[in-house]
Amino acid sequence: QVQLVESGGGLMQAGESLRLSCVASGRISSINNMAWYRQAPGNQRDLVRDLVATITTGGTTSYRDSVKGRFTISRDNALNTAYLQVNSLKPEDTAVYYCYARIMSRGSWSDYWGQGTQVTVSS
């Protein structure tokens, strides 16, 4: 069984920084793209998750426009771990942050999600 577990969220003040981690474990043969999504409080009912950042196996990254320059996604392939460094936090960054990974396990590629980690930013 493959699992993604996020950590690093919490209650923050505007302007502070934090780093989220996502560890993939289980019978993993290979990990392709990894990404971070977030679900703001108003979107929980619609189950809408916004893509925040992605990173390929080779380290190519992409970001949504609203976080460029403040968020940095990275990964450690040896540890099956992705990170999201978030600087200059804003109240509008408040959301549940989810890790996503495309993983090969038992000969098949599948999409996996973590359980989410809450980030709350107060002004």
Short mmCIF file of C-alpha atoms in Angstrom, two decimals:
data_model
loop_
_atom_site.label_atom_id
_atom_site.label_comp_id
_atom_site.label_asym_id
_atom_site.label_seq_id
_atom_site.Cartn_x
_atom_site.Cartn_y
_atom_site.Cartn_z
CA GLN A 1 0.00 0.00 0.00
CA VAL A 2 1.32 3.42 -0.96
CA GLN A 3 0.82 6.37 1.35
CA LEU A 4 1.55 10.07 1.16
CA VAL A 5 1.86 11.86 4.48
CA GLU A 6 2.10 15.63 4.74
CA SER A 7 3.41 17.58 7.70
CA GLY A 8 4.48 21.09 8.60
CA GLY A 9 1.22 22.99 8.66
CA GLY A 10 -0.01 25.12 11.52
CA LEU A 11 -1.19 28.51 12.70
CA MET A 12 1.02 31.26 11.35
CA GLN A 13 1.25 35.03 11.27
CA ALA A 14 1.29 36.98 8.03
CA GLY A 15 4.85 37.45 6.82
CA GLU A 16 6.18 34.27 8.41
CA SER A 17 7.58 31.26 6.60
CA LEU A 18 7.02 27.54 6.83
CA ARG A 19 8.02 24.36 5.05
CA LEU A 20 5.63 21.58 4.25
CA SER A 21 6.87 18.04 3.74
CA CYS A 22 5.32 15.11 1.93
CA VAL A 23 6.74 11.62 2.36
CA ALA A 24 5.73 8.75 0.10
CA SER A 25 6.03 5.26 1.53
CA GLY A 26 5.08 1.72 0.67
CA ARG A 27 5.80 -0.48 -2.34
CA ILE A 28 7.11 2.23 -4.63
CA SER A 29 8.98 1.44 -7.82
CA SER A 30 9.13 4.95 -9.18
CA ILE A 31 7.67 8.41 -8.62
CA ASN A 32 6.91 10.66 -11.55
CA ASN A 33 5.50 14.15 -11.01
CA MET A 34 4.83 15.44 -7.53
CA ALA A 35 2.72 18.46 -6.71
CA TRP A 36 1.10 20.54 -4.02
CA TYR A 37 -2.54 21.57 -4.16
CA ARG A 38 -4.56 23.61 -1.73
CA GLN A 39 -8.20 23.83 -0.85
CA ALA A 40 -9.35 27.13 0.59
CA PRO A 41 -12.14 27.23 3.22
CA GLY A 42 -14.75 28.42 0.74
CA ASN A 43 -13.99 25.56 -1.67
CA GLN A 44 -14.38 22.67 0.72
CA ARG A 45 -17.96 22.03 -0.22
CA ASP A 46 -17.15 21.98 -3.93
CA LEU A 47 -14.08 19.82 -3.38
CA VAL A 48 -12.09 22.25 -5.49
CA ARG A 49 -8.36 21.99 -5.07
CA ASP A 50 -6.14 24.55 -6.71
CA LEU A 51 -2.81 23.48 -8.12
CA VAL A 52 -0.06 25.40 -6.35
CA ALA A 53 3.20 23.93 -7.67
CA THR A 54 4.54 20.92 -9.52
CA ILE A 55 7.92 19.28 -9.87
CA THR A 56 9.07 16.60 -12.27
CA THR A 57 11.47 13.79 -11.49
CA GLY A 58 14.22 15.83 -13.06
CA GLY A 59 13.45 18.87 -10.95
CA THR A 60 11.57 21.07 -13.41
CA THR A 61 9.10 23.22 -11.48
CA SER A 62 6.02 25.26 -12.24
CA TYR A 63 3.84 27.51 -10.07
CA ARG A 64 0.48 29.20 -10.09
CA ASP A 65 0.93 32.91 -10.72
CA SER A 66 -0.27 34.03 -7.29
CA VAL A 67 2.54 32.20 -5.47
CA LYS A 68 5.47 32.80 -7.79
CA GLY A 69 8.39 34.28 -5.92
CA ARG A 70 7.06 33.18 -2.50
CA PHE A 71 6.65 29.41 -2.84
CA THR A 72 9.39 26.95 -3.74
CA ILE A 73 8.75 23.29 -4.45
CA SER A 74 11.58 20.79 -4.20
CA ARG A 75 12.05 17.06 -3.84
CA ASP A 76 14.51 14.51 -2.59
CA ASN A 77 14.16 11.48 -4.84
CA ALA A 78 16.27 9.31 -2.55
CA LEU A 79 13.85 9.98 0.31
CA ASN A 80 10.65 9.92 -1.80
CA THR A 81 9.89 13.32 -0.32
CA ALA A 82 8.58 16.60 -1.68
CA TYR A 83 8.75 19.95 0.06
CA LEU A 84 6.99 23.26 -0.25
CA GLN A 85 8.81 26.25 1.17
CA VAL A 86 6.39 29.08 1.74
CA ASN A 87 7.70 32.57 2.47
CA SER A 88 5.93 35.83 3.23
CA LEU A 89 2.70 34.08 4.17
CA LYS A 90 -0.55 35.94 3.49
CA PRO A 91 -4.00 35.37 4.98
CA GLU A 92 -5.18 34.25 1.55
CA ASP A 93 -2.73 31.33 1.77
CA THR A 94 -5.00 29.84 4.42
CA ALA A 95 -6.03 26.43 3.14
CA VAL A 96 -5.61 22.71 3.51
CA TYR A 97 -2.51 21.77 1.53
CA TYR A 98 -2.49 18.41 -0.21
CA CYS A 99 0.42 16.51 -1.67
CA TYR A 100 -0.04 14.62 -4.93
CA ALA A 101 2.23 12.10 -6.63
CA ARG A 102 2.11 9.89 -9.68
CA ILE A 103 3.59 6.61 -8.47
CA MET A 104 4.38 3.24 -9.94
CA SER A 105 3.54 0.45 -7.55
CA ARG A 106 3.22 -3.25 -8.37
CA GLY A 107 3.74 -2.54 -12.06
CA SER A 108 1.04 0.15 -12.45
CA TRP A 109 1.03 3.93 -12.42
CA SER A 110 -1.58 5.53 -10.14
CA ASP A 111 -2.38 8.90 -8.63
CA TYR A 112 -1.99 9.27 -4.89
CA TRP A 113 -3.01 12.00 -2.47
CA GLY A 114 -2.07 12.78 1.08
CA GLN A 115 -4.59 13.50 3.80
CA GLY A 116 -3.82 17.21 3.84
CA THR A 117 -2.22 19.59 6.30
CA GLN A 118 -3.94 22.75 7.49
CA VAL A 119 -2.21 26.09 7.12
CA THR A 120 -3.92 29.05 8.77
CA VAL A 121 -2.48 32.53 8.39
CA SER A 122 -3.69 35.37 10.57
CA SER A 123 -3.17 39.02 9.73
#
